[in-house]
């Protein structure tokens, strides 16, 4: 085994650790590589506290939050919990709201929710942290802890630093006024020194053990991929076993991993995909999906968890523990036995699980039943004493310009680091901010685009650290000047038919010394053009210019400040279009039973896209591909309209989910010649698919543009295995048929049957549509408007409630709750009370409301 090397992805499975440990005892060498990881954060804790640790957040106690490139609602391991806890602090009805400041170079989900957002190049985030530290200590008199890694003298030169901005004094005062009730976070791309300084500030502000705690951990003693490349090139490795991953595709370009691995005589790859790495191996072992596997894992909070299969492996896949066990023994154990052995060790026993031991069997069955076990480590998270290690201040580098651009490498919110690039649902999911599908691009600010003379879809040559490639440009409002963000995970043609041809492989520009960001990027135009399939202007509610929209279609996204809401809680009613009393031309419906309705709270919706995927999975919504999306033919029943308002280089952002609003006086029903769209006695605007003849009159007459037409038979070529993804409770629509949101009528009927069996009425909470079920922030509420005690009925009467396009008198069943911001009055306000409208991508200095489908 001395000439055997194992390259593994980052794993938290004790079963895998234990099995690899046995191989190390036989002489094998273990290496680790993860294209996107949180090692900077963990090593920052080691720098600050003397021990590696994982941050544990509690946003329920944080009244002021400062996010330094952390994107805490999407990039953090506890992102879903973070988003939910943050949303709980955004309920203006309580009279108090938390406040969020955000420093980032590119718009994130978290930045879109910020009360104050400061576009900052990724490499200058550290300078902003030091500037804030200087203002807190020297300007506000915050005492530094005795073991802090910086002194007052170290901070002196950072006070009034340009990166901090004029707002830093007001931010420091806000933090001082909320000592013990604030939270500072740094992103995983930031260097360890930045994390260490943020930990010091949290300690000084009294946040440690309250809004932020630390869970000490042991770092596995694995060597990194650069050492593996050296050992491969030296010829000291004959057999290379790779557990997952795709290092030929995503290893740093300057390491030339693909060339080095060919020097190993035996190359074995365990993977669930036939990717670029697999194709250079002598053996490819199909990996079992985690839903087909037995195993275990340790969560970010230290909880020990069971991994259990839902089905038998469809294609005879093997787990990492089964492959490693084959190298350990002539009689390898299966994954079930390895999981039991690991459980025995983790609960104080031996690796050899006892036979006929009733007590052990009882503990094991309880573990499987509960799915998790809280070990001692999970309860030990708390404040840690500072170690007093000196923290080096950021160098800052050279001044950025069009001749010296910053490149910032970011994980993609759909395909992550590329491992999900062969997933059609994720490829067709519009990016939460750019609305790109089936592609990534080089994101730049409007000011930088003007200096470079480029626009959307221009093909440019990017040169960095001796590497060069061509890519398309996307001009992103709110992006930091002279910084370029590139999302990783695309351009992996070998991954499969879905991934082939999708986007650009920016790993070609990534080097070992600059995994996260760096200066020195240059961009030049090639004169070429590239089609970006963006849903930016699809299904626009109004196609007028932005200024005209403010007059003609007011109140699409209504918002105000907390102060305005306190003083004038009825302000929402004054934002809509003023009109005479609305009279109906038809007899209005009466409902004596159930009257279904939905509320969407824009104050907590962060645009994460979870509702779109939940709806797609539940309702068998088809994927149509890049060419059809580019024609405006995407099929998603839900869309997230994204709106910008203000300066193009530093705008506000709001999100608004829009699906069929189930109008009482539905314009679509009035024009269908065959009554394929009709009104039910519970108020649903229902579709009868086998009546539809595809005139599309209903779509033309829908003011919300939420109906979708099947131009093709999108499901006719599915294999038997692929058909397993379909929901049997929902009809699969054929070519020539219109479809739209149904409020998940199949769930309504299921609840009706259950209530009838139990001899009762449907109760509030019995029905949760897929969109509401997947929403992590509880922004979507569904229920019976005729039930005065239902949650949705009470929201309908709230002063923040309003109807989208209510002046048309079509009486939508879905209504919205206005967004309330909580700006710091000492900083220039984000905007006064107002509304956003839907406009075009460029050419508007003040108002640019871009609706995205």
mmCIF file of N, CA and C in Angstrom, residues 500-577:
data_model
loop_
_atom_site.group_PDB
_atom_site.id
_atom_site.type_symbol
_atom_site.label_atom_id
_atom_site.label_comp_id
_atom_site.label_asym_id
_atom_site.label_seq_id
_atom_site.Cartn_x
_atom_site.Cartn_y
_atom_site.Cartn_z
ATOM 1 N N UNK A 500 -23.314 19.514 -21.559
ATOM 2 C CA UNK A 500 -22.538 19.800 -22.766
ATOM 3 C C UNK A 500 -22.982 21.110 -23.401
ATOM 4 N N UNK A 501 -22.018 22.000 -23.629
ATOM 5 C CA UNK A 501 -22.295 23.262 -24.285
ATOM 6 C C UNK A 501 -22.869 24.335 -23.392
ATOM 7 N N UNK A 502 -23.012 24.051 -22.106
ATOM 8 C CA UNK A 502 -23.603 25.022 -21.180
ATOM 9 C C UNK A 502 -22.515 25.842 -20.497
ATOM 10 N N UNK A 503 -22.341 27.088 -20.918
ATOM 11 C CA UNK A 503 -21.487 28.025 -20.210
ATOM 12 C C UNK A 503 -20.005 27.889 -20.472
ATOM 13 N N UNK A 504 -19.220 28.563 -19.620
ATOM 14 C CA UNK A 504 -17.777 28.704 -19.786
ATOM 15 C C UNK A 504 -17.048 28.138 -18.571
ATOM 16 N N UNK A 505 -15.933 27.485 -18.832
ATOM 17 C CA UNK A 505 -15.147 26.856 -17.778
ATOM 18 C C UNK A 505 -14.123 27.842 -17.234
ATOM 19 N N UNK A 506 -14.482 28.569 -16.198
ATOM 20 C CA UNK A 506 -13.577 29.559 -15.618
ATOM 21 C C UNK A 506 -12.525 28.935 -14.712
ATOM 22 N N UNK A 507 -12.586 27.625 -14.494
ATOM 23 C CA UNK A 507 -11.487 26.968 -13.792
ATOM 24 C C UNK A 507 -10.177 27.123 -14.567
ATOM 25 N N UNK A 508 -10.273 27.407 -15.849
ATOM 26 C CA UNK A 508 -9.075 27.579 -16.671
ATOM 27 C C UNK A 508 -8.255 28.797 -16.247
ATOM 28 N N UNK A 509 -8.876 29.710 -15.496
ATOM 29 C CA UNK A 509 -8.161 30.901 -15.035
ATOM 30 C C UNK A 509 -7.755 30.805 -13.567
ATOM 31 N N UNK A 510 -8.147 29.750 -12.892
ATOM 32 C CA UNK A 510 -7.926 29.632 -11.449
ATOM 33 C C UNK A 510 -6.572 28.991 -11.165
ATOM 34 N N UNK A 511 -5.813 29.583 -10.272
ATOM 35 C CA UNK A 511 -4.485 29.065 -9.932
ATOM 36 C C UNK A 511 -4.417 28.726 -8.451
ATOM 37 N N UNK A 512 -3.416 27.933 -8.093
ATOM 38 C CA UNK A 512 -3.272 27.467 -6.720
ATOM 39 C C UNK A 512 -3.095 28.623 -5.741
ATOM 40 N N UNK A 513 -2.385 29.666 -6.135
ATOM 41 C CA UNK A 513 -2.143 30.801 -5.244
ATOM 42 C C UNK A 513 -3.293 31.795 -5.224
ATOM 43 N N UNK A 514 -4.246 31.667 -6.145
ATOM 44 C CA UNK A 514 -5.366 32.601 -6.219
ATOM 45 C C UNK A 514 -6.667 31.828 -6.434
ATOM 46 N N UNK A 515 -7.017 31.017 -5.435
ATOM 47 C CA UNK A 515 -8.206 30.180 -5.561
ATOM 48 C C UNK A 515 -9.494 30.982 -5.456
ATOM 49 N N UNK A 516 -9.456 32.111 -4.758
ATOM 50 C CA UNK A 516 -10.677 32.856 -4.487
ATOM 51 C C UNK A 516 -10.775 34.166 -5.258
ATOM 52 N N UNK A 517 -9.680 34.873 -5.372
ATOM 53 C CA UNK A 517 -9.695 36.174 -6.046
ATOM 54 C C UNK A 517 -8.262 36.598 -6.325
ATOM 55 N N UNK A 518 -8.119 37.611 -7.154
ATOM 56 C CA UNK A 518 -6.788 38.140 -7.427
ATOM 57 C C UNK A 518 -6.859 39.318 -8.382
ATOM 58 N N UNK A 519 -5.785 40.069 -8.429
ATOM 59 C CA UNK A 519 -5.684 41.200 -9.339
ATOM 60 C C UNK A 519 -4.861 40.815 -10.559
ATOM 61 N N UNK A 520 -4.941 41.656 -11.593
ATOM 62 C CA UNK A 520 -4.127 41.439 -12.779
ATOM 63 C C UNK A 520 -4.888 40.915 -13.978
ATOM 64 N N UNK A 521 -6.209 40.800 -13.869
ATOM 65 C CA UNK A 521 -7.025 40.349 -14.998
ATOM 66 C C UNK A 521 -7.120 41.455 -16.048
ATOM 67 N N UNK A 522 -6.996 41.086 -17.307
ATOM 68 C CA UNK A 522 -7.234 42.025 -18.407
ATOM 69 C C UNK A 522 -8.311 41.452 -19.320
ATOM 70 N N UNK A 523 -9.110 42.360 -19.893
ATOM 71 C CA UNK A 523 -10.206 41.980 -20.777
ATOM 72 C C UNK A 523 -10.109 42.775 -22.062
ATOM 73 N N UNK A 524 -10.275 42.084 -23.189
ATOM 74 C CA UNK A 524 -10.272 42.761 -24.487
ATOM 75 C C UNK A 524 -11.378 42.193 -25.360
ATOM 76 N N UNK A 525 -11.987 43.027 -26.174
ATOM 77 C CA UNK A 525 -13.087 42.604 -27.028
ATOM 78 C C UNK A 525 -12.574 41.759 -28.190
ATOM 79 N N UNK A 526 -13.360 40.771 -28.568
ATOM 80 C CA UNK A 526 -13.025 39.976 -29.744
ATOM 81 C C UNK A 526 -13.856 40.387 -30.953
ATOM 82 N N UNK A 527 -14.935 41.091 -30.707
ATOM 83 C CA UNK A 527 -15.860 41.448 -31.780
ATOM 84 C C UNK A 527 -16.975 40.439 -31.967
ATOM 85 N N UNK A 528 -16.893 39.319 -31.227
ATOM 86 C CA UNK A 528 -17.912 38.289 -31.359
ATOM 87 C C UNK A 528 -19.101 38.524 -30.446
ATOM 88 N N UNK A 529 -20.193 37.800 -30.706
ATOM 89 C CA UNK A 529 -21.396 37.877 -29.898
ATOM 90 C C UNK A 529 -21.789 36.472 -29.451
ATOM 91 N N UNK A 530 -22.436 36.389 -28.285
ATOM 92 C CA UNK A 530 -22.850 35.104 -27.721
ATOM 93 C C UNK A 530 -24.277 35.261 -27.197
ATOM 94 N N UNK A 531 -25.126 34.300 -27.501
ATOM 95 C CA UNK A 531 -26.512 34.362 -27.048
ATOM 96 C C UNK A 531 -26.609 33.907 -25.598
ATOM 97 N N UNK A 532 -27.026 34.807 -24.745
ATOM 98 C CA UNK A 532 -27.275 34.485 -23.345
ATOM 99 C C UNK A 532 -28.774 34.282 -23.163
ATOM 100 N N UNK A 533 -29.153 33.095 -22.746
ATOM 101 C CA UNK A 533 -30.575 32.777 -22.573
ATOM 102 C C UNK A 533 -31.025 33.282 -21.210
ATOM 103 N N UNK A 534 -31.364 34.558 -21.163
ATOM 104 C CA UNK A 534 -31.814 35.162 -19.921
ATOM 105 C C UNK A 534 -33.307 35.438 -19.994
ATOM 106 N N UNK A 535 -33.986 35.229 -18.899
ATOM 107 C CA UNK A 535 -35.432 35.472 -18.842
ATOM 108 C C UNK A 535 -35.734 36.902 -18.398
ATOM 109 N N UNK A 536 -34.747 37.763 -18.501
ATOM 110 C CA UNK A 536 -34.836 39.145 -18.035
ATOM 111 C C UNK A 536 -36.103 39.854 -18.487
ATOM 112 N N UNK A 537 -36.420 39.804 -19.754
ATOM 113 C CA UNK A 537 -37.548 40.568 -20.287
ATOM 114 C C UNK A 537 -38.708 39.678 -20.717
ATOM 115 N N UNK A 538 -38.691 38.407 -20.330
ATOM 116 C CA UNK A 538 -39.793 37.524 -20.713
ATOM 117 C C UNK A 538 -41.008 37.766 -19.819
ATOM 118 N N UNK A 539 -42.173 37.677 -20.405
ATOM 119 C CA UNK A 539 -43.434 37.776 -19.657
ATOM 120 C C UNK A 539 -43.516 39.079 -18.863
ATOM 121 N N UNK A 540 -42.956 40.168 -19.438
ATOM 122 C CA UNK A 540 -43.000 41.454 -18.759
ATOM 123 C C UNK A 540 -44.445 41.924 -18.641
ATOM 124 N N UNK A 541 -44.805 42.404 -17.463
ATOM 125 C CA UNK A 541 -46.162 42.888 -17.244
ATOM 126 C C UNK A 541 -46.423 44.137 -18.075
ATOM 127 N N UNK A 542 -45.382 44.965 -18.278
ATOM 128 C CA UNK A 542 -45.517 46.144 -19.114
ATOM 129 C C UNK A 542 -44.188 46.384 -19.796
ATOM 130 N N UNK A 543 -44.213 46.673 -21.086
ATOM 131 C CA UNK A 543 -42.983 46.833 -21.851
ATOM 132 C C UNK A 543 -42.609 48.291 -22.094
ATOM 133 N N UNK A 544 -43.229 49.211 -21.373
ATOM 134 C CA UNK A 544 -42.897 50.615 -21.542
ATOM 135 C C UNK A 544 -41.556 50.923 -20.893
ATOM 136 N N UNK A 545 -41.048 52.125 -21.128
ATOM 137 C CA UNK A 545 -39.827 52.566 -20.472
ATOM 138 C C UNK A 545 -40.056 52.750 -18.987
ATOM 139 N N UNK A 546 -38.966 52.829 -18.238
ATOM 140 C CA UNK A 546 -39.071 52.847 -16.784
ATOM 141 C C UNK A 546 -39.833 54.072 -16.271
ATOM 142 N N UNK A 547 -39.576 55.244 -16.835
ATOM 143 C CA UNK A 547 -40.270 56.441 -16.360
ATOM 144 C C UNK A 547 -41.766 56.345 -16.650
ATOM 145 N N UNK A 548 -42.127 55.855 -17.835
ATOM 146 C CA UNK A 548 -43.532 55.713 -18.184
ATOM 147 C C UNK A 548 -44.217 54.691 -17.294
ATOM 148 N N UNK A 549 -43.469 53.644 -16.926
ATOM 149 C CA UNK A 549 -44.037 52.607 -16.070
ATOM 150 C C UNK A 549 -44.444 53.185 -14.725
ATOM 151 N N UNK A 550 -43.624 54.090 -14.192
ATOM 152 C CA UNK A 550 -43.947 54.671 -12.901
ATOM 153 C C UNK A 550 -45.299 55.388 -12.939
ATOM 154 N N UNK A 551 -45.720 55.833 -14.115
ATOM 155 C CA UNK A 551 -46.999 56.510 -14.251
ATOM 156 C C UNK A 551 -48.124 55.527 -14.556
ATOM 157 N N UNK A 552 -47.821 54.534 -15.397
ATOM 158 C CA UNK A 552 -48.882 53.681 -15.923
ATOM 159 C C UNK A 552 -49.126 52.432 -15.089
ATOM 160 N N UNK A 553 -48.081 51.854 -14.521
ATOM 161 C CA UNK A 553 -48.243 50.600 -13.783
ATOM 162 C C UNK A 553 -47.615 50.745 -12.398
ATOM 163 N N UNK A 554 -48.163 51.616 -11.580
ATOM 164 C CA UNK A 554 -47.567 51.803 -10.252
ATOM 165 C C UNK A 554 -47.916 50.662 -9.317
ATOM 166 N N UNK A 555 -47.080 50.518 -8.315
ATOM 167 C CA UNK A 555 -47.409 49.608 -7.238
ATOM 168 C C UNK A 555 -47.159 48.154 -7.479
ATOM 169 N N UNK A 556 -46.313 47.796 -8.435
ATOM 170 C CA UNK A 556 -46.022 46.374 -8.605
ATOM 171 C C UNK A 556 -45.344 45.823 -7.360
ATOM 172 N N UNK A 557 -44.270 46.467 -6.941
ATOM 173 C CA UNK A 557 -43.614 46.120 -5.682
ATOM 174 C C UNK A 557 -43.665 47.352 -4.799
ATOM 175 N N UNK A 558 -44.479 47.307 -3.779
ATOM 176 C CA UNK A 558 -44.646 48.472 -2.917
ATOM 177 C C UNK A 558 -43.761 48.325 -1.684
ATOM 178 N N UNK A 559 -43.168 49.430 -1.283
ATOM 179 C CA UNK A 559 -42.257 49.377 -0.158
ATOM 180 C C UNK A 559 -42.236 50.694 0.585
ATOM 181 N N UNK A 560 -41.749 50.647 1.814
ATOM 182 C CA UNK A 560 -41.578 51.828 2.641
ATOM 183 C C UNK A 560 -40.559 51.542 3.714
ATOM 184 N N UNK A 561 -40.319 52.516 4.564
ATOM 185 C CA UNK A 561 -39.384 52.327 5.667
ATOM 186 C C UNK A 561 -40.163 51.995 6.934
ATOM 187 N N UNK A 562 -39.467 51.476 7.918
ATOM 188 C CA UNK A 562 -40.107 51.138 9.188
ATOM 189 C C UNK A 562 -40.691 52.384 9.835
ATOM 190 N N UNK A 563 -39.984 53.492 9.729
ATOM 191 C CA UNK A 563 -40.474 54.736 10.308
ATOM 192 C C UNK A 563 -41.764 55.176 9.633
ATOM 193 N N UNK A 564 -41.804 55.076 8.311
ATOM 194 C CA UNK A 564 -43.027 55.419 7.580
ATOM 195 C C UNK A 564 -44.176 54.506 7.987
ATOM 196 N N UNK A 565 -43.862 53.230 8.136
ATOM 197 C CA UNK A 565 -44.901 52.268 8.490
ATOM 198 C C UNK A 565 -45.471 52.554 9.881
ATOM 199 N N UNK A 566 -44.590 52.929 10.813
ATOM 200 C CA UNK A 566 -45.065 53.236 12.157
ATOM 201 C C UNK A 566 -45.963 54.465 12.156
ATOM 202 N N UNK A 567 -45.564 55.475 11.372
ATOM 203 C CA UNK A 567 -46.317 56.731 11.371
ATOM 204 C C UNK A 567 -47.564 56.667 10.497
ATOM 205 N N UNK A 568 -47.484 55.902 9.402
ATOM 206 C CA UNK A 568 -48.606 55.819 8.459
ATOM 207 C C UNK A 568 -48.777 54.360 8.016
ATOM 208 N N UNK A 569 -49.339 53.515 8.868
ATOM 209 C CA UNK A 569 -49.455 52.091 8.516
ATOM 210 C C UNK A 569 -50.294 51.826 7.274
ATOM 211 N N UNK A 570 -51.077 52.807 6.842
ATOM 212 C CA UNK A 570 -51.915 52.631 5.655
ATOM 213 C C UNK A 570 -51.228 53.144 4.392
ATOM 214 N N UNK A 571 -49.913 53.395 4.457
ATOM 215 C CA UNK A 571 -49.223 54.005 3.322
ATOM 216 C C UNK A 571 -49.356 53.189 2.036
ATOM 217 N N UNK A 572 -49.495 51.864 2.165
ATOM 218 C CA UNK A 572 -49.572 51.000 0.988
ATOM 219 C C UNK A 572 -50.750 51.383 0.105
ATOM 220 N N UNK A 573 -51.866 51.771 0.724
ATOM 221 C CA UNK A 573 -53.065 52.098 -0.048
ATOM 222 C C UNK A 573 -52.880 53.331 -0.916
ATOM 223 N N UNK A 574 -51.908 54.183 -0.562
ATOM 224 C CA UNK A 574 -51.711 55.427 -1.310
ATOM 225 C C UNK A 574 -50.729 55.252 -2.468
ATOM 226 N N UNK A 575 -50.179 54.051 -2.637
ATOM 227 C CA UNK A 575 -49.174 53.836 -3.676
ATOM 228 C C UNK A 575 -49.776 53.343 -4.982
ATOM 229 N N UNK A 576 -50.992 52.835 -4.945
ATOM 230 C CA UNK A 576 -51.608 52.307 -6.156
ATOM 231 C C UNK A 576 -52.144 53.403 -7.054
ATOM 232 N N UNK A 577 -52.603 52.989 -8.209
ATOM 233 C CA UNK A 577 -53.172 53.912 -9.180
ATOM 234 C C UNK A 577 -54.524 54.410 -8.679
#
